[in-house]
Amino acid sequence: MGSHIPIKAQEKRNELIEQGLPLNMISAKLGITRQAVSNYIKVSGKSDKWKKERGRFKAAQKRKKTKARINEEKRIGAISR
């Protein structure tokens, strides 16, 4: 496989993929294109694992947003009393 990124970056790329981070976030952290990350995931056979972890990442983000919204509503309710 003709990867053009340094070995340390390759290790970091694999770590970020295993965390299920969005393609945009992975590409920004590594300084490579989103398409390159997407192609690597497909070619390396990590697609299923990334999709599974991506679902978990999305669920965690959703929980964080819901929790933040509930806390904000509580804060607003406390102010208006």
PDB file of N, CA and C in Angstrom:
ATOM      1  N   MET A   1       0.842  -1.171   0.000  1.00  0.00           N
ATOM      2  CA  MET A   1       0.000   0.000   0.000  1.00  0.00           C
ATOM      3  C   MET A   1       0.887   1.234   0.000  1.00  0.00           C
ATOM      4  N   GLY A   2       0.686   2.150  -0.911  1.00  0.00           N
ATOM      5  CA  GLY A   2       1.535   3.324  -1.043  1.00  0.00           C
ATOM      6  C   GLY A   2       1.048   4.499  -0.219  1.00  0.00           C
ATOM      7  N   SER A   3       1.185   4.395   1.080  1.00  0.00           N
ATOM      8  CA  SER A   3       0.755   5.473   1.962  1.00  0.00           C
ATOM      9  C   SER A   3       1.841   6.545   2.015  1.00  0.00           C
ATOM     10  N   HIS A   4       1.447   7.800   1.947  1.00  0.00           N
ATOM     11  CA  HIS A   4       2.412   8.897   1.887  1.00  0.00           C
ATOM     12  C   HIS A   4       2.546   9.652   3.197  1.00  0.00           C
ATOM     13  N   ILE A   5       2.104   9.057   4.291  1.00  0.00           N
ATOM     14  CA  ILE A   5       2.231   9.763   5.560  1.00  0.00           C
ATOM     15  C   ILE A   5       3.232   9.034   6.445  1.00  0.00           C
ATOM     16  N   PRO A   6       3.919   9.767   7.320  1.00  0.00           N
ATOM     17  CA  PRO A   6       4.932   9.150   8.182  1.00  0.00           C
ATOM     18  C   PRO A   6       4.349   8.047   9.068  1.00  0.00           C
ATOM     19  N   ILE A   7       5.217   7.162   9.529  1.00  0.00           N
ATOM     20  CA  ILE A   7       4.779   6.014  10.326  1.00  0.00           C
ATOM     21  C   ILE A   7       4.030   6.448  11.580  1.00  0.00           C
ATOM     22  N   LYS A   8       4.524   7.487  12.266  1.00  0.00           N
ATOM     23  CA  LYS A   8       3.822   7.964  13.464  1.00  0.00           C
ATOM     24  C   LYS A   8       2.410   8.405  13.118  1.00  0.00           C
ATOM     25  N   ALA A   9       2.260   9.083  11.988  1.00  0.00           N
ATOM     26  CA  ALA A   9       0.941   9.540  11.556  1.00  0.00           C
ATOM     27  C   ALA A   9       0.062   8.350  11.186  1.00  0.00           C
ATOM     28  N   GLN A  10       0.662   7.291  10.625  1.00  0.00           N
ATOM     29  CA  GLN A  10      -0.103   6.089  10.294  1.00  0.00           C
ATOM     30  C   GLN A  10      -0.651   5.451  11.563  1.00  0.00           C
ATOM     31  N   GLU A  11       0.179   5.409  12.607  1.00  0.00           N
ATOM     32  CA  GLU A  11      -0.266   4.849  13.881  1.00  0.00           C
ATOM     33  C   GLU A  11      -1.396   5.693  14.457  1.00  0.00           C
ATOM     34  N   LYS A  12      -1.241   7.012  14.388  1.00  0.00           N
ATOM     35  CA  LYS A  12      -2.264   7.931  14.890  1.00  0.00           C
ATOM     36  C   LYS A  12      -3.547   7.765  14.083  1.00  0.00           C
ATOM     37  N   ARG A  13      -3.411   7.615  12.759  1.00  0.00           N
ATOM     38  CA  ARG A  13      -4.574   7.422  11.889  1.00  0.00           C
ATOM     39  C   ARG A  13      -5.351   6.190  12.314  1.00  0.00           C
ATOM     40  N   ASN A  14      -4.640   5.083  12.538  1.00  0.00           N
ATOM     41  CA  ASN A  14      -5.308   3.854  12.945  1.00  0.00           C
ATOM     42  C   ASN A  14      -6.011   4.024  14.285  1.00  0.00           C
ATOM     43  N   GLU A  15      -5.366   4.739  15.193  1.00  0.00           N
ATOM     44  CA  GLU A  15      -5.950   4.989  16.514  1.00  0.00           C
ATOM     45  C   GLU A  15      -7.237   5.815  16.391  1.00  0.00           C
ATOM     46  N   LEU A  16      -7.205   6.850  15.568  1.00  0.00           N
ATOM     47  CA  LEU A  16      -8.375   7.710  15.385  1.00  0.00           C
ATOM     48  C   LEU A  16      -9.518   6.953  14.715  1.00  0.00           C
ATOM     49  N   ILE A  17      -9.184   6.081  13.768  1.00  0.00           N
ATOM     50  CA  ILE A  17     -10.200   5.271  13.096  1.00  0.00           C
ATOM     51  C   ILE A  17     -10.856   4.337  14.101  1.00  0.00           C
ATOM     52  N   GLU A  18     -10.050   3.721  14.956  1.00  0.00           N
ATOM     53  CA  GLU A  18     -10.584   2.797  15.955  1.00  0.00           C
ATOM     54  C   GLU A  18     -11.474   3.505  16.968  1.00  0.00           C
ATOM     55  N   GLN A  19     -11.295   4.812  17.136  1.00  0.00           N
ATOM     56  CA  GLN A  19     -12.146   5.585  18.044  1.00  0.00           C
ATOM     57  C   GLN A  19     -13.477   5.952  17.394  1.00  0.00           C
ATOM     58  N   GLY A  20     -13.586   5.737  16.085  1.00  0.00           N
ATOM     59  CA  GLY A  20     -14.828   6.039  15.381  1.00  0.00           C
ATOM     60  C   GLY A  20     -15.057   7.524  15.148  1.00  0.00           C
ATOM     61  N   LEU A  21     -13.977   8.285  15.084  1.00  0.00           N
ATOM     62  CA  LEU A  21     -14.112   9.724  14.862  1.00  0.00           C
ATOM     63  C   LEU A  21     -14.593  10.003  13.438  1.00  0.00           C
ATOM     64  N   PRO A  22     -15.250  11.149  13.225  1.00  0.00           N
ATOM     65  CA  PRO A  22     -15.697  11.516  11.878  1.00  0.00           C
ATOM     66  C   PRO A  22     -14.509  11.688  10.931  1.00  0.00           C
ATOM     67  N   LEU A  23     -14.736  11.441   9.650  1.00  0.00           N
ATOM     68  CA  LEU A  23     -13.676  11.571   8.648  1.00  0.00           C
ATOM     69  C   LEU A  23     -13.062  12.966   8.661  1.00  0.00           C
ATOM     70  N   ASN A  24     -13.898  13.991   8.797  1.00  0.00           N
ATOM     71  CA  ASN A  24     -13.386  15.370   8.805  1.00  0.00           C
ATOM     72  C   ASN A  24     -12.432  15.590   9.967  1.00  0.00           C
ATOM     73  N   MET A  25     -12.777  15.046  11.122  1.00  0.00           N
ATOM     74  CA  MET A  25     -11.940  15.228  12.309  1.00  0.00           C
ATOM     75  C   MET A  25     -10.606  14.496  12.141  1.00  0.00           C
ATOM     76  N   ILE A  26     -10.659  13.281  11.605  1.00  0.00           N
ATOM     77  CA  ILE A  26      -9.434  12.505  11.383  1.00  0.00           C
ATOM     78  C   ILE A  26      -8.535  13.234  10.386  1.00  0.00           C
ATOM     79  N   SER A  27      -9.124  13.688   9.282  1.00  0.00           N
ATOM     80  CA  SER A  27      -8.316  14.350   8.249  1.00  0.00           C
ATOM     81  C   SER A  27      -7.716  15.655   8.770  1.00  0.00           C
ATOM     82  N   ALA A  28      -8.458  16.393   9.587  1.00  0.00           N
ATOM     83  CA  ALA A  28      -7.932  17.645  10.145  1.00  0.00           C
ATOM     84  C   ALA A  28      -6.772  17.373  11.100  1.00  0.00           C
ATOM     85  N   LYS A  29      -6.895  16.345  11.917  1.00  0.00           N
ATOM     86  CA  LYS A  29      -5.842  16.041  12.886  1.00  0.00           C
ATOM     87  C   LYS A  29      -4.566  15.555  12.204  1.00  0.00           C
ATOM     88  N   LEU A  30      -4.715  14.883  11.065  1.00  0.00           N
ATOM     89  CA  LEU A  30      -3.554  14.318  10.381  1.00  0.00           C
ATOM     90  C   LEU A  30      -3.035  15.189   9.239  1.00  0.00           C
ATOM     91  N   GLY A  31      -3.828  16.160   8.823  1.00  0.00           N
ATOM     92  CA  GLY A  31      -3.407  17.021   7.720  1.00  0.00           C
ATOM     93  C   GLY A  31      -3.446  16.321   6.374  1.00  0.00           C
ATOM     94  N   ILE A  32      -4.350  15.362   6.230  1.00  0.00           N
ATOM     95  CA  ILE A  32      -4.547  14.683   4.945  1.00  0.00           C
ATOM     96  C   ILE A  32      -6.008  14.866   4.543  1.00  0.00           C
ATOM     97  N   THR A  33      -6.324  14.535   3.302  1.00  0.00           N
ATOM     98  CA  THR A  33      -7.686  14.776   2.829  1.00  0.00           C
ATOM     99  C   THR A  33      -8.663  13.764   3.414  1.00  0.00           C
ATOM    100  N   ARG A  34      -9.899  14.195   3.457  1.00  0.00           N
ATOM    101  CA  ARG A  34     -10.988  13.338   3.932  1.00  0.00           C
ATOM    102  C   ARG A  34     -11.104  12.102   3.025  1.00  0.00           C
ATOM    103  N   GLN A  35     -10.934  12.327   1.741  1.00  0.00           N
ATOM    104  CA  GLN A  35     -11.019  11.234   0.770  1.00  0.00           C
ATOM    105  C   GLN A  35      -9.924  10.204   1.010  1.00  0.00           C
ATOM    106  N   ALA A  36      -8.727  10.653   1.366  1.00  0.00           N
ATOM    107  CA  ALA A  36      -7.623   9.725   1.650  1.00  0.00           C
ATOM    108  C   ALA A  36      -7.950   8.859   2.862  1.00  0.00           C
ATOM    109  N   VAL A  37      -8.552   9.462   3.869  1.00  0.00           N
ATOM    110  CA  VAL A  37      -8.941   8.703   5.066  1.00  0.00           C
ATOM    111  C   VAL A  37     -10.008   7.682   4.695  1.00  0.00           C
ATOM    112  N   SER A  38     -11.005   8.122   3.934  1.00  0.00           N
ATOM    113  CA  SER A  38     -12.091   7.239   3.511  1.00  0.00           C
ATOM    114  C   SER A  38     -11.561   6.061   2.694  1.00  0.00           C
ATOM    115  N   ASN A  39     -10.673   6.356   1.747  1.00  0.00           N
ATOM    116  CA  ASN A  39     -10.091   5.289   0.921  1.00  0.00           C
ATOM    117  C   ASN A  39      -9.300   4.307   1.770  1.00  0.00           C
ATOM    118  N   TYR A  40      -8.528   4.822   2.724  1.00  0.00           N
ATOM    119  CA  TYR A  40      -7.735   3.949   3.585  1.00  0.00           C
ATOM    120  C   TYR A  40      -8.637   3.017   4.392  1.00  0.00           C
ATOM    121  N   ILE A  41      -9.728   3.563   4.926  1.00  0.00           N
ATOM    122  CA  ILE A  41     -10.647   2.740   5.718  1.00  0.00           C
ATOM    123  C   ILE A  41     -11.199   1.603   4.858  1.00  0.00           C
ATOM    124  N   LYS A  42     -11.579   1.918   3.615  1.00  0.00           N
ATOM    125  CA  LYS A  42     -12.125   0.896   2.713  1.00  0.00           C
ATOM    126  C   LYS A  42     -11.073  -0.145   2.345  1.00  0.00           C
ATOM    127  N   VAL A  43      -9.890   0.314   1.934  1.00  0.00           N
ATOM    128  CA  VAL A  43      -8.833  -0.577   1.446  1.00  0.00           C
ATOM    129  C   VAL A  43      -8.265  -1.457   2.560  1.00  0.00           C
ATOM    130  N   SER A  44      -8.173  -0.897   3.764  1.00  0.00           N
ATOM    131  CA  SER A  44      -7.548  -1.633   4.868  1.00  0.00           C
ATOM    132  C   SER A  44      -8.481  -2.654   5.507  1.00  0.00           C
ATOM    133  N   GLY A  45      -9.750  -2.640   5.122  1.00  0.00           N
ATOM    134  CA  GLY A  45     -10.695  -3.587   5.703  1.00  0.00           C
ATOM    135  C   GLY A  45     -11.192  -3.167   7.081  1.00  0.00           C
ATOM    136  N   LYS A  46     -11.007  -1.899   7.431  1.00  0.00           N
ATOM    137  CA  LYS A  46     -11.428  -1.409   8.748  1.00  0.00           C
ATOM    138  C   LYS A  46     -12.813  -0.767   8.694  1.00  0.00           C
ATOM    139  N   SER A  47     -13.486  -0.893   7.572  1.00  0.00           N
ATOM    140  CA  SER A  47     -14.760  -0.213   7.378  1.00  0.00           C
ATOM    141  C   SER A  47     -15.809  -0.634   8.403  1.00  0.00           C
ATOM    142  N   ASP A  48     -15.968  -1.937   8.610  1.00  0.00           N
ATOM    143  CA  ASP A  48     -16.982  -2.420   9.552  1.00  0.00           C
ATOM    144  C   ASP A  48     -16.693  -1.939  10.966  1.00  0.00           C
ATOM    145  N   LYS A  49     -15.441  -2.038  11.373  1.00  0.00           N
ATOM    146  CA  LYS A  49     -15.056  -1.609  12.722  1.00  0.00           C
ATOM    147  C   LYS A  49     -15.276  -0.105  12.880  1.00  0.00           C
ATOM    148  N   TRP A  50     -14.897   0.682  11.866  1.00  0.00           N
ATOM    149  CA  TRP A  50     -15.066   2.126  11.950  1.00  0.00           C
ATOM    150  C   TRP A  50     -16.550   2.487  12.045  1.00  0.00           C
ATOM    151  N   LYS A  51     -17.391   1.833  11.236  1.00  0.00           N
ATOM    152  CA  LYS A  51     -18.828   2.121  11.266  1.00  0.00           C
ATOM    153  C   LYS A  51     -19.423   1.799  12.633  1.00  0.00           C
ATOM    154  N   LYS A  52     -19.001   0.685  13.213  1.00  0.00           N
ATOM    155  CA  LYS A  52     -19.493   0.286  14.535  1.00  0.00           C
ATOM    156  C   LYS A  52     -19.091   1.327  15.586  1.00  0.00           C
ATOM    157  N   GLU A  53     -17.818   1.699  15.574  1.00  0.00           N
ATOM    158  CA  GLU A  53     -17.328   2.689  16.536  1.00  0.00           C
ATOM    159  C   GLU A  53     -17.920   4.068  16.252  1.00  0.00           C
ATOM    160  N   ARG A  54     -18.181   4.364  14.988  1.00  0.00           N
ATOM    161  CA  ARG A  54     -18.793   5.643  14.607  1.00  0.00           C
ATOM    162  C   ARG A  54     -20.175   5.762  15.235  1.00  0.00           C
ATOM    163  N   GLY A  55     -20.928   4.665  15.222  1.00  0.00           N
ATOM    164  CA  GLY A  55     -22.249   4.648  15.858  1.00  0.00           C
ATOM    165  C   GLY A  55     -22.152   4.934  17.346  1.00  0.00           C
ATOM    166  N   ARG A  56     -21.165   4.340  17.991  1.00  0.00           N
ATOM    167  CA  ARG A  56     -20.959   4.579  19.425  1.00  0.00           C
ATOM    168  C   ARG A  56     -20.573   6.032  19.682  1.00  0.00           C
ATOM    169  N   PHE A  57     -19.712   6.567  18.829  1.00  0.00           N
ATOM    170  CA  PHE A  57     -19.277   7.958  18.975  1.00  0.00           C
ATOM    171  C   PHE A  57     -20.474   8.897  18.840  1.00  0.00           C
ATOM    172  N   LYS A  58     -21.322   8.654  17.830  1.00  0.00           N
ATOM    173  CA  LYS A  58     -22.501   9.495  17.616  1.00  0.00           C
ATOM    174  C   LYS A  58     -23.438   9.429  18.815  1.00  0.00           C
ATOM    175  N   ALA A  59     -23.643   8.223  19.346  1.00  0.00           N
ATOM    176  CA  ALA A  59     -24.527   8.051  20.503  1.00  0.00           C
ATOM    177  C   ALA A  59     -23.987   8.815  21.710  1.00  0.00           C
ATOM    178  N   ALA A  60     -22.684   8.759  21.911  1.00  0.00           N
ATOM    179  CA  ALA A  60     -22.070   9.471  23.036  1.00  0.00           C
ATOM    180  C   ALA A  60     -22.232  10.983  22.862  1.00  0.00           C
ATOM    181  N   GLN A  61     -22.052  11.479  21.634  1.00  0.00           N
ATOM    182  CA  GLN A  61     -22.216  12.907  21.368  1.00  0.00           C
ATOM    183  C   GLN A  61     -23.658  13.335  21.633  1.00  0.00           C
ATOM    184  N   LYS A  62     -24.600  12.483  21.234  1.00  0.00           N
ATOM    185  CA  LYS A  62     -26.015  12.786  21.429  1.00  0.00           C
ATOM    186  C   LYS A  62     -26.339  12.857  22.920  1.00  0.00           C
ATOM    187  N   ARG A  63     -25.793  11.918  23.703  1.00  0.00           N
ATOM    188  CA  ARG A  63     -26.008  11.927  25.154  1.00  0.00           C
ATOM    189  C   ARG A  63     -25.442  13.198  25.774  1.00  0.00           C
ATOM    190  N   LYS A  64     -24.255  13.611  25.316  1.00  0.00           N
ATOM    191  CA  LYS A  64     -23.636  14.834  25.841  1.00  0.00           C
ATOM    192  C   LYS A  64     -24.512  16.050  25.556  1.00  0.00           C
ATOM    193  N   LYS A  65     -25.052  16.130  24.332  1.00  0.00           N
ATOM    194  CA  LYS A  65     -25.892  17.267  23.961  1.00  0.00           C
ATOM    195  C   LYS A  65     -27.185  17.267  24.770  1.00  0.00           C
ATOM    196  N   THR A  66     -27.778  16.089  24.954  1.00  0.00           N
ATOM    197  CA  THR A  66     -29.011  15.980  25.722  1.00  0.00           C
ATOM    198  C   THR A  66     -28.771  16.395  27.164  1.00  0.00           C
ATOM    199  N   LYS A  67     -27.684  15.917  27.736  1.00  0.00           N
ATOM    200  CA  LYS A  67     -27.346  16.255  29.117  1.00  0.00           C
ATOM    201  C   LYS A  67     -27.116  17.759  29.258  1.00  0.00           C
ATOM    202  N   ALA A  68     -26.428  18.352  28.298  1.00  0.00           N
ATOM    203  CA  ALA A  68     -26.166  19.791  28.326  1.00  0.00           C
ATOM    204  C   ALA A  68     -27.475  20.572  28.218  1.00  0.00           C
ATOM    205  N   ARG A  69     -28.385  20.110  27.364  1.00  0.00           N
ATOM    206  CA  ARG A  69     -29.676  20.782  27.202  1.00  0.00           C
ATOM    207  C   ARG A  69     -30.487  20.714  28.492  1.00  0.00           C
ATOM    208  N   ILE A  70     -30.505  19.547  29.134  1.00  0.00           N
ATOM    209  CA  ILE A  70     -31.231  19.377  30.393  1.00  0.00           C
ATOM    210  C   ILE A  70     -30.651  20.294  31.464  1.00  0.00           C
ATOM    211  N   ASN A  71     -29.332  20.343  31.562  1.00  0.00           N
ATOM    212  CA  ASN A  71     -28.685  21.223  32.543  1.00  0.00           C
ATOM    213  C   ASN A  71     -29.013  22.687  32.271  1.00  0.00           C
ATOM    214  N   GLU A  72     -29.038  23.071  31.002  1.00  0.00           N
ATOM    215  CA  GLU A  72     -29.370  24.448  30.630  1.00  0.00           C
ATOM    216  C   GLU A  72     -30.814  24.764  31.016  1.00  0.00           C
ATOM    217  N   GLU A  73     -31.726  23.821  30.770  1.00  0.00           N
ATOM    218  CA  GLU A  73     -33.129  24.029  31.136  1.00  0.00           C
ATOM    219  C   GLU A  73     -33.280  24.156  32.649  1.00  0.00           C
ATOM    220  N   LYS A  74     -32.531  23.359  33.397  1.00  0.00           N
ATOM    221  CA  LYS A  74     -32.569  23.449  34.860  1.00  0.00           C
ATOM    222  C   LYS A  74     -32.057  24.807  35.308  1.00  0.00           C
ATOM    223  N   ARG A  75     -30.978  25.270  34.684  1.00  0.00           N
ATOM    224  CA  ARG A  75     -30.385  26.552  35.039  1.00  0.00           C
ATOM    225  C   ARG A  75     -31.357  27.691  34.747  1.00  0.00           C
ATOM    226  N   ILE A  76     -31.998  27.645  33.602  1.00  0.00           N
ATOM    227  CA  ILE A  76     -32.965  28.679  33.223  1.00  0.00           C
ATOM    228  C   ILE A  76     -34.160  28.642  34.174  1.00  0.00           C
ATOM    229  N   GLY A  77     -34.608  27.433  34.514  1.00  0.00           N
ATOM    230  CA  GLY A  77     -35.725  27.279  35.453  1.00  0.00           C
ATOM    231  C   GLY A  77     -35.394  27.841  36.821  1.00  0.00           C
ATOM    232  N   ALA A  78     -34.166  27.653  37.270  1.00  0.00           N
ATOM    233  CA  ALA A  78     -33.742  28.156  38.575  1.00  0.00           C
ATOM    234  C   ALA A  78     -33.678  29.682  38.569  1.00  0.00           C
ATOM    235  N   ILE A  79     -33.300  30.261  37.447  1.00  0.00           N
ATOM    236  CA  ILE A  79     -33.208  31.721  37.341  1.00  0.00           C
ATOM    237  C   ILE A  79     -34.603  32.347  37.351  1.00  0.00           C
ATOM    238  N   SER A  80     -35.552  31.712  36.678  1.00  0.00           N
ATOM    239  CA  SER A  80     -36.884  32.301  36.546  1.00  0.00           C
ATOM    240  C   SER A  80     -37.733  32.155  37.807  1.00  0.00           C
ATOM    241  N   ARG A  81     -37.286  31.388  38.759  1.00  0.00           N
ATOM    242  CA  ARG A  81     -38.069  31.211  39.998  1.00  0.00           C
ATOM    243  C   ARG A  81     -37.983  32.387  40.889  1.00  0.00           C
TER     244      ARG A  81
END
